[in-house]
Every structure is written in C-alpha cells, then in structure tokens.
Amino acid sequence: MIENFQNLPVINRMILNKVQREAVEYCNGPQLVFAGAGTGKTRVLTAKIAFLIEKGINPWQILAATFTNKSAGEMRQRVENLVNVSVDGLWIGTFHSLCARILRRECLNIDYTPSFTIYDRSDQISLLKKVLKNLEIDDRSMPPKQIHNAISKYKNLCLLPEDLQNSVKGYYEQEVLRVYKSYQEMLHKQQAMDFDDLLMQTVLIFRKNENVLLKYRNMFKYVLVDEYQDTNYTQFLFLKMLVGNNNKIFVVGDDDQSIYGWRGAQIENILSFERQYPDTKVFKLEQNYRSTKHILDFANAAIMDNKIRASKKLWTDRTSGEKVILTRYRDNRQEAESIAKKICSINDTKTMLGEIAILFRTNAQSRSFEEAFRKHRIPYVLVGGTGFYERAEVKDCIAYLRLIINPCDDESFGRIMNVPARGLGDKARDTLIQSSRKLNCSMLEALMRSDISALGSRYQKGFSDLKSLFEILIEMEKSGESPDEILKQLLHFSGYMDMLTSLNTEEASARIENINELINALTIWSSEGQNRKLSSFLEEISLVSDVDCWEKKENSVNLMTLHCAKGLEFKHIFLVGLEDGIIPSRQNFDDDSAIEEERRLFYVGLTRAMENLECSYVDYRWRFGDLLPSTQSRFLNTIPSELYNYIDSSIFIENGSNGFKPRFETETREKPQKKRKVFNDPGFDDFSQDTIEFRMGQHVKHKTYGRGRILSISGFGDDMKLTVLFNNGSRKKLMAKFANFESV
C-alpha cells in the first residue's frame, strides 16, 4: 500500500485544496499566488518545485528565492522527500545567498576574487568608523549607523556613488556621498562586500555583461519566489532580468504582510505584478488552516482599514475556540506581572511553554517581561538578542578563519592582530600599516612578505609568531585539511584557548563553551558532505539571521518582536504594548503609507496565533525613568467590540501574595500626573522599578572594577549571576549576592 502511494504523482500525494492544486498544476505563464497567513503557502511552493521536477525540469534548472536560510533548508528537504531523488543541484536559498553564489562565479567581471569576504552589520559599522576618521568627519555629527542606513538605501535602489554625483543636494548629502565613495573603495581594497552589495553587484554584472545574463537566463527554466511582497527594487530588477521574456515565474506572497518598507521593501512589487508580467494568472489562497474563526475575524477587521491592498478575506472551518481577549492594564509592570501569572496557569494545562509567545513592537519592551519571568521562575528565550555568531570570542575565531581565505581582509586582521596579546599594540599596528602602504597590499600580506626584523625589534617576536601561525593555517587549508581541524589547530597554535583557560573565571568558561559549540557546528557541517570548504562555511554563517539561529524549546516561553515573529506560529500569543506611539510608532504618525505598514505589522502579530490570542495596552508606561500616560492604539478603535472580550485590569493593583484588589476610587485617569507619585496607594510599590534589585541595562559600581553596566542576568535568588561590562573594557560574570555593588 505504501509503495503504491509513493508511486502516485506528487500532486496526488499532497493534500491540497482546489485553489492550491490549480496553482501547482498551472504552468502556462506568470503566476501570482496571494497566500494569506496560514493558508499553506509553503506547501504550495514545495509542491510546485516537486511538480516541476516530476514534469522533467532538472533541479539545477530551477531557482527558488526564500527569505530565510532555515526555510530554504526545510523546503529542500521536503522536495527531496516528495520526488525521492537528490535535489542537490536545486538553486534554493535567500536572495543574498543566491547572489553570493553567482558572484563567486562571476566576480572577476567587477575586479573581485572568488574568495571575497561578506561583512556583517558590525563589520560594516566598524569600517564606516574608519572611513569617517580618514575623512576627518566627526562621527557625532554623522553617526555611522545613520550613514550606514543612507548608503543601504542607495544600494537598494542600485545606485553607485558615480550615479549620484549630479543629483545629491546640500552639505549633508554631499558628505554622505563622500563617505559612500570611500567606503566602497575600502570594501574593494579588502576584497569584501556588504549584504546590499551582494544584490547590487549581481544586478550590475547582469547589466554590463549580456553574455553572463544570458547564461543564467537560459540556465533557469523556472524562477520561484517566496514572500514576494518583501522584495526591494534591486531584487525586483534581479528577477526581471533573470526571467526575461520566458515568463516562467511563480511568486507567492501576501500584501497584507508587507512589513519591511523601512529597509527598502516595496509593496508595489506584488501589487503591480500583473502589469509587469502580462497574461499573469492570479490565485488567491484564503482558507486558513492555522487560526480559529474568532482570531481571523479579529485580524480581518484590523486590516480592513488599509486602502492599499488586494481584495481578499481569510476564512476557516475551525469554528471552535475562545474569543480574542483585549486587556487594559494600569502600567507595563502590571502587564508583565499579570501575563507571567497567566502563563504559570497555562503551563498547568496541556500547553507547553514553547507554544507560548510574547510579541512586542520593540526589543526594549522585553525588559519588564524578563524581570517578571525571572521572579516567577519561568524559562524564556529572547529571539533577536545577541546572536551566537555575534559573540566576541566567536567573531575572533571567524576573523582568523576569514583571513586564511581572504588575506586582504584588514578589518578581520585588525581584530585579531593582538588577540591573544602578543605585544602588538597601536604602534606596532601603525608600523605594519606603513609597510602595507609601501608594498601596496593588505596588512597580513605585508606581514607575510616583510622581513620581520624590519618591522622593529620590539615587535619581532609578536609579528614572528603571528606570521608562523598563518603560514601553518594557510598551508593546512591548501592541503585540503578539514575546516574543523583547521579551527582546532588555530585555537591551539594561537594560544587563544590557553588565554581563556588561564583567566579561570565563569565568564571565560562560558566563552570556552561558545568556542566548543563553534567547533561542534563546524564538525557537523563538515560531515554533511564531501570536500566541504571552509569558504562555504564562512559564507553560510555570514548570511545567518536571528530566526535562522532560533530553535523552539518545549520548556521556554518565546519573547520576540513582531518583525521576528513573521512566518512563525504559536498556540498562545500575547500581543502587548498596543499603544499609540508604540504601534503605530510615533515617528510614523504623519506618513499615511507608514501607518498602513504599521497596521500590517499589527496584522502579522495577530495571525501568528493558532488557538488563543490576548492583546493588551496600558494607561501608563515607564519611559526614561518616568511614568508617562499612554493611549490605546488607534488600530484597536476600528475593531467591532463584539469580536473580543474586554477586561479592564487597570482598576486592580497587585496586593503582594493575596492576588489583586481594587485600587482607591479617588484615583483617576482623566488627570494623570507625570511621575510615579500619581498613585498614592502603597500597593503600587509592587510595580515600582525599585522592587527589582537588578535589571539589564542598569548602571552599577564595583569597588574593584569600577563603574559598569549589567548586560544580562541569569538564574534566580541566591543563584543569580550578572554579566557586567565595566568602563575599563573588562566583562565579568559575578554572583549577585556577592557583588556588593555601591550605589551609583
């Protein structure tokens, strides 16, 4: 029976509804599939790829663009299971990874080597700081992050510095252009690209080299795109050029979930698809398999006010379930405390903690929930915090590995030149820079080519040790040594592990654990295929996103921003902080199109819920040390009251271990005062920020290490541990009960 089932065509082995099946089977021209939240978008996309392979198109003739590496990997596995053959040749991945793959093959056309480095955001900001310093521009008047955003916008429009020469106006724009030009020159000199370059440079190669474009256009018989509503202008150009006139393009998306306009995504790409590709066949997936009818009715009402959207409405057969709950709280302390108690009771039922998520607009909103969860001993995971590959010790290792592949990478060399300490301080760095300029090469190349004695007797041992180290590592890579073995030898010969071991601190132990985890990751990666190269591993990790790193844990509540939650689903959702100024963001109040995107972001949060959805807002919110009044989000005003159950918890206050009690009738909301004195009820102390002895971001003073800031907190009670970054640059992990901090 099972054998007979496996012999059935793909289309008959997958459970597809009528519209889904029609979308998979249609192959007579361009296709636009409007796929609402929870309507089986991934199923249709996977079935389409398998269907095309079954119809005779080779895997290497199909390009499928996704928005996370994780979804690409899962989709590849599903396709392979469906067609029962290897699909190793299938071009599936994020736009950035697909473009990187093309650039490795074609980058000689733009004077890059195939071993170029991909800089992450922190590398980019670091390089921009050097550019500003070289140009003698004060980074206080032109902050690097602000400049980075401006340059990113230009690249998303596929504009190089020379394209802007005659169009920029005013002093500020001229200075940005000057920085942009120097930044690109430094990237090229170091044989590095940033994320935006991966897309832009691919398009530029296609524009300037018709033979290259025709090669890929003829190679791919079908192009498929996931989350098409989130494509930017450069991605639009890439697809348009790649598809040409063959019109074999299949895009899936939902304009109601377009939430990345702030980083260049254009909702117009999906709404104008039929004009861009004549004879487009449109399919609408509106049957939702994720959420209950109550949740969908609430979400549909929330999005209806948007004027720029395609006509559609989600529906479901799931008529059971509870109404959406909308709760009003007194302040964000009560909001977090109350939700923590609800989670404790939810966890007593069949719902696992991992099936619960707290969604908020900004990362800063997580603090009150983290404190409440620690108080109630609720395990949680914060998605979008410091990623594994962003940790200092991991970045150190990666910098070493990058240099083995790309010796032009001065950014990486500057990071590890004196890590571990080799007596190579600023003066030694200046000496090597002078040598690199004379030789017109990178710092590492200058080191490898120079007579060590010429670099100064004071630095001879340090430079000699570093040179010997890279001679060993580069030879290992050339001889085909496995990437994990290279990393192990790197850690041994550099003395990096010895450095951490000698510190003999809890923080050093944690850093050693992180490095061991990196070794494990590289070992597993190396074992998954023959002759896997170190350069490929470095490329993969450079393109990792927060969601790619996240793994749902059965026993931990998930805390994440609405943007991080995109594409995920949870049985129980708490959507918090629904106030004007938060969602919609205050900075978007005067922009109608931005307000519509904020409403779409709200809608995305609502449609993550499968069984239960609780929304909340507060009357007062702690900001900058003051208790300031808030008003409920305007997005709630348009939702009919019969679609939810309203609970006013603002009339209650916490009463220690006795639960809740009504607050004094003399207290009013009509005339709120600015600071915490607005409440005279002594019970309000339960919500005061002062009741939490330590919190993330808190400034402290230690009698030995001086002033510092708490980066993270783990454990409870006597076992609580604090990670503190001190002003002298040291990072310490201390037991809270023994820290003896002085008041700041």
mmCIF file of N, CA and C in Angstrom, residues 397-398 400-401 404-405 473 476-477 480-493 497 515-538 541:
data_model
loop_
_atom_site.group_PDB
_atom_site.id
_atom_site.type_symbol
_atom_site.label_atom_id
_atom_site.label_comp_id
_atom_site.label_asym_id
_atom_site.label_seq_id
_atom_site.Cartn_x
_atom_site.Cartn_y
_atom_site.Cartn_z
ATOM 1 N N CYS A 397 37.327 34.008 16.333
ATOM 2 C CA CYS A 397 37.655 32.787 15.585
ATOM 3 C C CYS A 397 37.331 32.951 14.104
ATOM 4 N N ILE A 398 36.185 33.549 13.830
ATOM 5 C CA ILE A 398 35.765 33.737 12.440
ATOM 6 C C ILE A 398 36.716 34.684 11.720
ATOM 7 N N TYR A 400 39.933 35.020 12.256
ATOM 8 C CA TYR A 400 41.104 34.216 11.888
ATOM 9 C C TYR A 400 40.804 33.381 10.631
ATOM 10 N N LEU A 401 39.658 32.712 10.639
ATOM 11 C CA LEU A 401 39.305 31.834 9.518
ATOM 12 C C LEU A 401 39.127 32.621 8.223
ATOM 13 N N ILE A 404 42.421 33.336 6.445
ATOM 14 C CA ILE A 404 43.012 32.195 5.737
ATOM 15 C C ILE A 404 42.520 32.183 4.291
ATOM 16 N N ILE A 405 41.252 32.543 4.114
ATOM 17 C CA ILE A 405 40.634 32.533 2.788
ATOM 18 C C ILE A 405 40.895 33.832 2.035
ATOM 19 N N LEU A 473 48.366 27.786 9.047
ATOM 20 C CA LEU A 473 46.929 27.714 8.740
ATOM 21 C C LEU A 473 46.665 27.738 7.239
ATOM 22 N N MET A 476 47.549 24.434 5.765
ATOM 23 C CA MET A 476 46.537 23.427 6.097
ATOM 24 C C MET A 476 45.335 23.533 5.160
ATOM 25 N N GLU A 477 44.914 24.764 4.896
ATOM 26 C CA GLU A 477 43.747 24.972 4.024
ATOM 27 C C GLU A 477 44.068 24.540 2.597
ATOM 28 N N GLY A 480 43.988 20.797 1.924
ATOM 29 C CA GLY A 480 42.682 20.140 1.994
ATOM 30 C C GLY A 480 42.299 19.646 3.365
ATOM 31 N N GLU A 481 42.945 20.177 4.405
ATOM 32 C CA GLU A 481 42.587 19.780 5.774
ATOM 33 C C GLU A 481 41.141 20.178 6.049
ATOM 34 N N SER A 482 40.437 19.376 6.840
ATOM 35 C CA SER A 482 39.023 19.658 7.122
ATOM 36 C C SER A 482 38.887 20.972 7.900
ATOM 37 N N PRO A 483 37.819 21.737 7.644
ATOM 38 C CA PRO A 483 37.636 23.027 8.312
ATOM 39 C C PRO A 483 37.650 22.944 9.833
ATOM 40 N N ASP A 484 37.052 21.884 10.414
ATOM 41 C CA ASP A 484 37.020 21.780 11.874
ATOM 42 C C ASP A 484 38.413 21.552 12.441
ATOM 43 N N GLU A 485 39.247 20.811 11.713
ATOM 44 C CA GLU A 485 40.620 20.573 12.170
ATOM 45 C C GLU A 485 41.436 21.864 12.093
ATOM 46 N N ILE A 486 41.185 22.662 11.065
ATOM 47 C CA ILE A 486 41.875 23.960 10.946
ATOM 48 C C ILE A 486 41.543 24.832 12.151
ATOM 49 N N LEU A 487 40.277 24.851 12.538
ATOM 50 C CA LEU A 487 39.865 25.668 13.685
ATOM 51 C C LEU A 487 40.535 25.174 14.968
ATOM 52 N N LYS A 488 40.583 23.866 15.154
ATOM 53 C CA LYS A 488 41.210 23.318 16.362
ATOM 54 C C LYS A 488 42.685 23.697 16.435
ATOM 55 N N GLN A 489 43.376 23.581 15.309
ATOM 56 C CA GLN A 489 44.796 23.917 15.291
ATOM 57 C C GLN A 489 45.001 25.420 15.476
ATOM 58 N N LEU A 490 44.111 26.204 14.914
ATOM 59 C CA LEU A 490 44.161 27.658 15.082
ATOM 60 C C LEU A 490 44.100 28.018 16.567
ATOM 61 N N LEU A 491 43.150 27.416 17.264
ATOM 62 C CA LEU A 491 42.971 27.708 18.691
ATOM 63 C C LEU A 491 44.184 27.257 19.504
ATOM 64 N N HIS A 492 44.799 26.153 19.063
ATOM 65 C CA HIS A 492 45.973 25.629 19.778
ATOM 66 C C HIS A 492 47.209 26.498 19.543
ATOM 67 N N PHE A 493 47.548 26.704 18.283
ATOM 68 C CA PHE A 493 48.783 27.423 17.956
ATOM 69 C C PHE A 493 48.710 28.913 18.288
ATOM 70 N N MET A 497 42.836 29.428 23.343
ATOM 71 C CA MET A 497 42.203 28.626 24.398
ATOM 72 C C MET A 497 43.003 28.704 25.693
ATOM 73 N N ILE A 515 33.071 28.599 22.127
ATOM 74 C CA ILE A 515 34.046 28.170 21.118
ATOM 75 C C ILE A 515 33.890 26.679 20.821
ATOM 76 N N ASN A 516 33.661 25.893 21.874
ATOM 77 C CA ASN A 516 33.435 24.457 21.667
ATOM 78 C C ASN A 516 32.188 24.222 20.815
ATOM 79 N N GLU A 517 31.174 25.080 21.019
ATOM 80 C CA GLU A 517 29.960 24.970 20.220
ATOM 81 C C GLU A 517 30.245 25.310 18.757
ATOM 82 N N LEU A 518 31.138 26.281 18.532
ATOM 83 C CA LEU A 518 31.540 26.618 17.164
ATOM 84 C C LEU A 518 32.271 25.439 16.521
ATOM 85 N N ILE A 519 33.134 24.784 17.296
ATOM 86 C CA ILE A 519 33.835 23.592 16.783
ATOM 87 C C ILE A 519 32.823 22.514 16.421
ATOM 88 N N ASN A 520 31.824 22.314 17.310
ATOM 89 C CA ASN A 520 30.785 21.317 17.036
ATOM 90 C C ASN A 520 30.032 21.644 15.747
ATOM 91 N N ALA A 521 29.668 22.937 15.592
ATOM 92 C CA ALA A 521 28.919 23.362 14.406
ATOM 93 C C ALA A 521 29.729 23.100 13.136
ATOM 94 N N LEU A 522 31.018 23.394 13.203
ATOM 95 C CA LEU A 522 31.880 23.216 12.036
ATOM 96 C C LEU A 522 32.117 21.734 11.750
ATOM 97 N N THR A 523 32.224 20.934 12.808
ATOM 98 C CA THR A 523 32.428 19.488 12.635
ATOM 99 C C THR A 523 31.206 18.854 11.982
ATOM 100 N N ILE A 524 30.013 19.203 12.496
ATOM 101 C CA ILE A 524 28.768 18.663 11.926
ATOM 102 C C ILE A 524 28.617 19.110 10.477
ATOM 103 N N TRP A 525 28.887 20.396 10.237
ATOM 104 C CA TRP A 525 28.777 20.935 8.874
ATOM 105 C C TRP A 525 29.728 20.207 7.928
ATOM 106 N N SER A 526 30.948 19.961 8.382
ATOM 107 C CA SER A 526 31.951 19.294 7.539
ATOM 108 C C SER A 526 31.544 17.864 7.214
ATOM 109 N N SER A 527 30.853 17.215 8.156
ATOM 110 C CA SER A 527 30.488 15.809 7.978
ATOM 111 C C SER A 527 29.274 15.613 7.076
ATOM 112 N N GLU A 528 28.589 16.699 6.756
ATOM 113 C CA GLU A 528 27.351 16.588 5.973
ATOM 114 C C GLU A 528 27.589 16.489 4.473
ATOM 115 N N GLY A 529 28.833 16.567 4.046
ATOM 116 C CA GLY A 529 29.124 16.443 2.620
ATOM 117 C C GLY A 529 30.615 16.290 2.402
ATOM 118 N N GLN A 530 30.977 15.743 1.257
ATOM 119 C CA GLN A 530 32.399 15.532 0.962
ATOM 120 C C GLN A 530 33.041 16.825 0.477
ATOM 121 N N ASN A 531 34.297 16.987 0.853
ATOM 122 C CA ASN A 531 35.102 18.126 0.378
ATOM 123 C C ASN A 531 34.435 19.480 0.625
ATOM 124 N N ARG A 532 33.804 19.618 1.773
ATOM 125 C CA ARG A 532 33.169 20.899 2.094
ATOM 126 C C ARG A 532 34.261 21.898 2.482
ATOM 127 N N LYS A 533 34.227 23.051 1.842
ATOM 128 C CA LYS A 533 35.309 24.016 2.008
ATOM 129 C C LYS A 533 35.012 25.027 3.107
ATOM 130 N N LEU A 534 36.080 25.493 3.714
ATOM 131 C CA LEU A 534 35.974 26.499 4.771
ATOM 132 C C LEU A 534 35.282 27.762 4.253
ATOM 133 N N SER A 535 35.566 28.155 3.027
ATOM 134 C CA SER A 535 34.964 29.363 2.458
ATOM 135 C C SER A 535 33.440 29.257 2.405
ATOM 136 N N SER A 536 32.939 28.063 2.137
ATOM 137 C CA SER A 536 31.482 27.867 2.065
ATOM 138 C C SER A 536 30.850 28.017 3.441
ATOM 139 N N PHE A 537 31.531 27.489 4.461
ATOM 140 C CA PHE A 537 31.019 27.633 5.824
ATOM 141 C C PHE A 537 30.970 29.099 6.228
ATOM 142 N N LEU A 538 32.029 29.842 5.921
ATOM 143 C CA LEU A 538 32.080 31.254 6.278
ATOM 144 C C LEU A 538 30.978 32.039 5.575
ATOM 145 N N ILE A 541 27.502 31.240 7.400
ATOM 146 C CA ILE A 541 27.272 31.878 8.689
ATOM 147 C C ILE A 541 27.182 33.392 8.565
#
